[in-house]
C-alpha cells in the first residue's frame, strides 16, 4: 500500500522523503551518527521504488518468475559528508536515478536541510540471482528508465 504522506513524493523526477532526526539518531555530541545517514538513504531508495507507479509486491513477483532467487544489493557507495544534522532537524532525503545498465542501477542521493546539502551519495545497486550478477529483468528496467529525465 502506498502512503504518499509517509512515503514521500516524486517531483521533477526526484523522490523527496522527509525524516525527522530523533535523539536515537544522534551520537554523544548531539549530531547524527554517520551510519544513520545510510538508514535514511535506504528508506529513500525503498520509497522511491514504491512510488514509481507499480506495486512492489507485483513487480517483485514478476521479476521472480523471470529470474528466480533474486535480490538487489548495494554494490558500491560513495559518500561526502558536508555538514552535520542535529536532533529535531527535518531532513529531506532526495533520490534519483542516474543510469540503468545491464545488472546495475546508479542512483544519486542527497540528505538536505532546507537549501543545505548535508550528505551527497552515489549508490550502485546490483541485481543478483543465485549469487551472481544478472541482467535486470525487463519489468524493473522499464520502470526505472521511465523515471530518468
PDB file of C-alpha atoms in Angstrom:
ATOM      1  CA  UNK A   1       0.000   0.000   0.000  1.00  0.00           C
ATOM      2  CA  UNK A   2       1.343   3.415  -0.979  1.00  0.00           C
ATOM      3  CA  UNK A   3       1.017   6.213   1.556  1.00  0.00           C
ATOM      4  CA  UNK A   4       2.338   9.373  -0.126  1.00  0.00           C
ATOM      5  CA  UNK A   5       2.333  11.421   3.064  1.00  0.00           C
ATOM      6  CA  UNK A   6       4.616   8.814   4.672  1.00  0.00           C
ATOM      7  CA  UNK A   7       6.479   7.549   1.607  1.00  0.00           C
ATOM      8  CA  UNK A   8       7.320  10.976   0.202  1.00  0.00           C
ATOM      9  CA  UNK A   9       6.652  12.284  -3.290  1.00  0.00           C
ATOM     10  CA  UNK A  10       8.269  12.347  -6.714  1.00  0.00           C
ATOM     11  CA  UNK A  11       8.783  15.863  -8.032  1.00  0.00           C
ATOM     12  CA  UNK A  12      10.667  16.698 -11.232  1.00  0.00           C
ATOM     13  CA  UNK A  13      11.982  13.124 -11.482  1.00  0.00           C
ATOM     14  CA  UNK A  14      13.356  13.124  -7.924  1.00  0.00           C
ATOM     15  CA  UNK A  15      11.947  11.370  -4.897  1.00  0.00           C
ATOM     16  CA  UNK A  16      11.693  13.536  -1.762  1.00  0.00           C
ATOM     17  CA  UNK A  17      11.083  11.999   1.664  1.00  0.00           C
ATOM     18  CA  UNK A  18      11.013  13.856   4.971  1.00  0.00           C
ATOM     19  CA  UNK A  19      12.796  12.447   8.031  1.00  0.00           C
ATOM     20  CA  UNK A  20      12.883  13.993  11.489  1.00  0.00           C
ATOM     21  CA  UNK A  21      16.077  13.464  13.494  1.00  0.00           C
ATOM     22  CA  UNK A  22      15.403  11.859  16.871  1.00  0.00           C
ATOM     23  CA  UNK A  23      17.670  11.506  19.885  1.00  0.00           C
ATOM     24  CA  UNK A  24      18.301   7.858  18.946  1.00  0.00           C
ATOM     25  CA  UNK A  25      19.796   9.036  15.605  1.00  0.00           C
ATOM     26  CA  UNK A  26      22.495  11.127  17.279  1.00  0.00           C
ATOM     27  CA  UNK A  27      25.809  10.370  18.934  1.00  0.00           C
ATOM     28  CA  UNK A  28      27.124  11.687  22.264  1.00  0.00           C
ATOM     29  CA  UNK A  29      27.782  15.113  20.735  1.00  0.00           C
ATOM     30  CA  UNK A  30      24.168  15.576  19.574  1.00  0.00           C
ATOM     31  CA  UNK A  31      24.818  15.251  15.835  1.00  0.00           C
ATOM     32  CA  UNK A  32      23.530  12.482  13.583  1.00  0.00           C
ATOM     33  CA  UNK A  33      25.752   9.410  13.790  1.00  0.00           C
ATOM     34  CA  UNK A  34      27.293   8.848  10.352  1.00  0.00           C
ATOM     35  CA  UNK A  35      25.839   5.335   9.844  1.00  0.00           C
ATOM     36  CA  UNK A  36      22.302   6.628  10.352  1.00  0.00           C
ATOM     37  CA  UNK A  37      22.515   8.573   7.102  1.00  0.00           C
ATOM     38  CA  UNK A  38      22.757   5.154   5.399  1.00  0.00           C
ATOM     39  CA  UNK A  39      19.473   4.125   7.031  1.00  0.00           C
ATOM     40  CA  UNK A  40      17.778   7.347   5.924  1.00  0.00           C
ATOM     41  CA  UNK A  41      19.010   6.834   2.355  1.00  0.00           C
ATOM     42  CA  UNK A  42      17.910   3.178   2.317  1.00  0.00           C
ATOM     43  CA  UNK A  43      14.388   4.299   3.241  1.00  0.00           C
ATOM     44  CA  UNK A  44      14.566   6.884   0.463  1.00  0.00           C
ATOM     45  CA  UNK A  45      15.544   4.264  -2.136  1.00  0.00           C
ATOM     46  CA  UNK A  46      12.800   1.893  -0.949  1.00  0.00           C
ATOM     47  CA  UNK A  47      10.102   4.561  -1.015  1.00  0.00           C
ATOM     48  CA  UNK A  48      11.347   5.848  -4.370  1.00  0.00           C
ATOM     49  CA  UNK A  49      10.706   2.419  -5.894  1.00  0.00           C
ATOM     50  CA  UNK A  50       7.343   2.189  -4.127  1.00  0.00           C
ATOM     51  CA  UNK A  51       6.137   5.494  -5.600  1.00  0.00           C
ATOM     52  CA  UNK A  52       7.266   4.869  -9.165  1.00  0.00           C
ATOM     53  CA  UNK A  53       3.840   3.649 -10.225  1.00  0.00           C
ATOM     54  CA  UNK A  54       3.993  -0.092  -9.597  1.00  0.00           C
ATOM     55  CA  UNK A  55       3.105  -2.187  -6.608  1.00  0.00           C
ATOM     56  CA  UNK A  56       6.396  -3.533  -5.264  1.00  0.00           C
ATOM     57  CA  UNK A  57       4.962  -6.961  -4.480  1.00  0.00           C
ATOM     58  CA  UNK A  58       3.570  -7.400  -8.019  1.00  0.00           C
ATOM     59  CA  UNK A  59       6.810  -6.086  -9.530  1.00  0.00           C
ATOM     60  CA  UNK A  60       8.938  -8.480  -7.488  1.00  0.00           C
ATOM     61  CA  UNK A  61       6.638 -11.426  -8.223  1.00  0.00           C
ATOM     62  CA  UNK A  62       7.036 -10.733 -11.950  1.00  0.00           C
ATOM     63  CA  UNK A  63      10.829 -10.455 -11.563  1.00  0.00           C
ATOM     64  CA  UNK A  64      10.856 -13.680  -9.503  1.00  0.00           C
ATOM     65  CA  UNK A  65       9.199 -15.521 -12.411  1.00  0.00           C
ATOM     66  CA  UNK A  66      11.753 -14.083 -14.838  1.00  0.00           C
ATOM     67  CA  UNK A  67      14.803 -14.635 -12.597  1.00  0.00           C
ATOM     68  CA  UNK A  68      14.335 -16.796  -9.504  1.00  0.00           C
ATOM     69  CA  UNK A  69      16.129 -16.186  -6.198  1.00  0.00           C
ATOM     70  CA  UNK A  70      16.971 -12.563  -6.940  1.00  0.00           C
ATOM     71  CA  UNK A  71      17.967  -9.698  -4.689  1.00  0.00           C
ATOM     72  CA  UNK A  72      19.103  -6.111  -5.024  1.00  0.00           C
ATOM     73  CA  UNK A  73      22.386  -5.482  -3.233  1.00  0.00           C
ATOM     74  CA  UNK A  74      24.362  -2.303  -2.733  1.00  0.00           C
ATOM     75  CA  UNK A  75      27.470  -2.889  -4.831  1.00  0.00           C
ATOM     76  CA  UNK A  76      29.200   0.389  -4.078  1.00  0.00           C
ATOM     77  CA  UNK A  77      28.521   3.690  -2.399  1.00  0.00           C
ATOM     78  CA  UNK A  78      30.422   6.965  -2.341  1.00  0.00           C
ATOM     79  CA  UNK A  79      29.537   9.413   0.424  1.00  0.00           C
ATOM     80  CA  UNK A  80      30.539  13.001   1.001  1.00  0.00           C
ATOM     81  CA  UNK A  81      29.661  14.334   4.473  1.00  0.00           C
ATOM     82  CA  UNK A  82      29.384  18.112   4.123  1.00  0.00           C
ATOM     83  CA  UNK A  83      27.553  19.397   7.225  1.00  0.00           C
ATOM     84  CA  UNK A  84      26.088  17.781  10.349  1.00  0.00           C
ATOM     85  CA  UNK A  85      22.412  17.253  11.134  1.00  0.00           C
ATOM     86  CA  UNK A  86      21.180  17.623  14.719  1.00  0.00           C
ATOM     87  CA  UNK A  87      18.306  16.418  16.857  1.00  0.00           C
ATOM     88  CA  UNK A  88      14.882  17.732  15.754  1.00  0.00           C
ATOM     89  CA  UNK A  89      16.135  18.742  12.284  1.00  0.00           C
ATOM     90  CA  UNK A  90      13.728  17.998   9.436  1.00  0.00           C
ATOM     91  CA  UNK A  91      15.707  16.395   6.647  1.00  0.00           C
ATOM     92  CA  UNK A  92      14.777  15.914   3.010  1.00  0.00           C
ATOM     93  CA  UNK A  93      16.135  12.655   1.569  1.00  0.00           C
ATOM     94  CA  UNK A  94      16.329  13.160  -2.201  1.00  0.00           C
ATOM     95  CA  UNK A  95      16.837  10.184  -4.540  1.00  0.00           C
ATOM     96  CA  UNK A  96      17.042   9.998  -8.335  1.00  0.00           C
ATOM     97  CA  UNK A  97      18.306   7.501 -10.910  1.00  0.00           C
ATOM     98  CA  UNK A  98      21.383   8.379 -12.932  1.00  0.00           C
ATOM     99  CA  UNK A  99      21.747   5.265 -15.093  1.00  0.00           C
ATOM    100  CA  UNK A 100      20.212   1.831 -15.595  1.00  0.00           C
ATOM    101  CA  UNK A 101      22.707  -0.559 -17.166  1.00  0.00           C
ATOM    102  CA  UNK A 102      22.901  -4.324 -17.511  1.00  0.00           C
ATOM    103  CA  UNK A 103      22.883  -5.660 -13.977  1.00  0.00           C
ATOM    104  CA  UNK A 104      23.052  -2.381 -12.046  1.00  0.00           C
ATOM    105  CA  UNK A 105      21.296   0.878 -11.322  1.00  0.00           C
ATOM    106  CA  UNK A 106      23.217   4.019 -10.370  1.00  0.00           C
ATOM    107  CA  UNK A 107      21.373   6.406  -8.060  1.00  0.00           C
ATOM    108  CA  UNK A 108      22.258   9.810  -6.675  1.00  0.00           C
ATOM    109  CA  UNK A 109      21.087  10.776  -3.204  1.00  0.00           C
ATOM    110  CA  UNK A 110      21.278  13.856  -1.036  1.00  0.00           C
ATOM    111  CA  UNK A 111      20.357  14.478   2.559  1.00  0.00           C
ATOM    112  CA  UNK A 112      19.244  18.104   2.746  1.00  0.00           C
ATOM    113  CA  UNK A 113      18.155  20.525   5.451  1.00  0.00           C
ATOM    114  CA  UNK A 114      16.361  23.313   3.656  1.00  0.00           C
ATOM    115  CA  UNK A 115      18.714  24.603   0.963  1.00  0.00           C
ATOM    116  CA  UNK A 116      21.791  22.998   2.566  1.00  0.00           C
ATOM    117  CA  UNK A 117      23.141  19.687   1.258  1.00  0.00           C
ATOM    118  CA  UNK A 118      24.421  17.783   4.299  1.00  0.00           C
ATOM    119  CA  UNK A 119      25.405  14.489   2.650  1.00  0.00           C
ATOM    120  CA  UNK A 120      25.808  13.588  -1.026  1.00  0.00           C
ATOM    121  CA  UNK A 121      25.973   9.991  -2.226  1.00  0.00           C
ATOM    122  CA  UNK A 122      26.228   7.885  -5.347  1.00  0.00           C
ATOM    123  CA  UNK A 123      24.898   4.364  -4.926  1.00  0.00           C
ATOM    124  CA  UNK A 124      25.312   1.460  -7.341  1.00  0.00           C
ATOM    125  CA  UNK A 125      22.730  -1.244  -6.740  1.00  0.00           C
ATOM    126  CA  UNK A 126      23.303  -4.621  -8.425  1.00  0.00           C
ATOM    127  CA  UNK A 127      20.707  -7.219  -9.374  1.00  0.00           C
ATOM    128  CA  UNK A 128      21.889 -10.629  -8.159  1.00  0.00           C
ATOM    129  CA  UNK A 129      20.405 -14.084  -8.644  1.00  0.00           C
ATOM    130  CA  UNK A 130      21.865 -17.244  -7.120  1.00  0.00           C
ATOM    131  CA  UNK A 131      24.966 -15.353  -6.010  1.00  0.00           C
ATOM    132  CA  UNK A 132      25.815 -13.860  -9.402  1.00  0.00           C
ATOM    133  CA  UNK A 133      25.085 -10.562 -11.123  1.00  0.00           C
ATOM    134  CA  UNK A 134      22.282 -10.945 -13.658  1.00  0.00           C
ATOM    135  CA  UNK A 135      20.665  -8.577 -16.139  1.00  0.00           C
ATOM    136  CA  UNK A 136      17.893  -6.572 -14.511  1.00  0.00           C
ATOM    137  CA  UNK A 137      14.512  -8.027 -15.541  1.00  0.00           C
ATOM    138  CA  UNK A 138      12.636  -6.057 -18.176  1.00  0.00           C
ATOM    139  CA  UNK A 139       9.800  -5.114 -15.793  1.00  0.00           C
ATOM    140  CA  UNK A 140      12.198  -3.396 -13.378  1.00  0.00           C
ATOM    141  CA  UNK A 141      14.400  -1.917 -16.137  1.00  0.00           C
ATOM    142  CA  UNK A 142      11.344  -0.354 -17.802  1.00  0.00           C
ATOM    143  CA  UNK A 143      10.116   1.082 -14.538  1.00  0.00           C
ATOM    144  CA  UNK A 144      13.470   2.636 -13.633  1.00  0.00           C
ATOM    145  CA  UNK A 145      14.136   4.039 -17.108  1.00  0.00           C
ATOM    146  CA  UNK A 146      10.694   5.613 -17.116  1.00  0.00           C
ATOM    147  CA  UNK A 147      11.872   7.888 -14.317  1.00  0.00           C
ATOM    148  CA  UNK A 148      15.104   9.021 -15.966  1.00  0.00           C
ATOM    149  CA  UNK A 149      14.956  12.559 -17.253  1.00  0.00           C
TER     150      UNK A 149
END
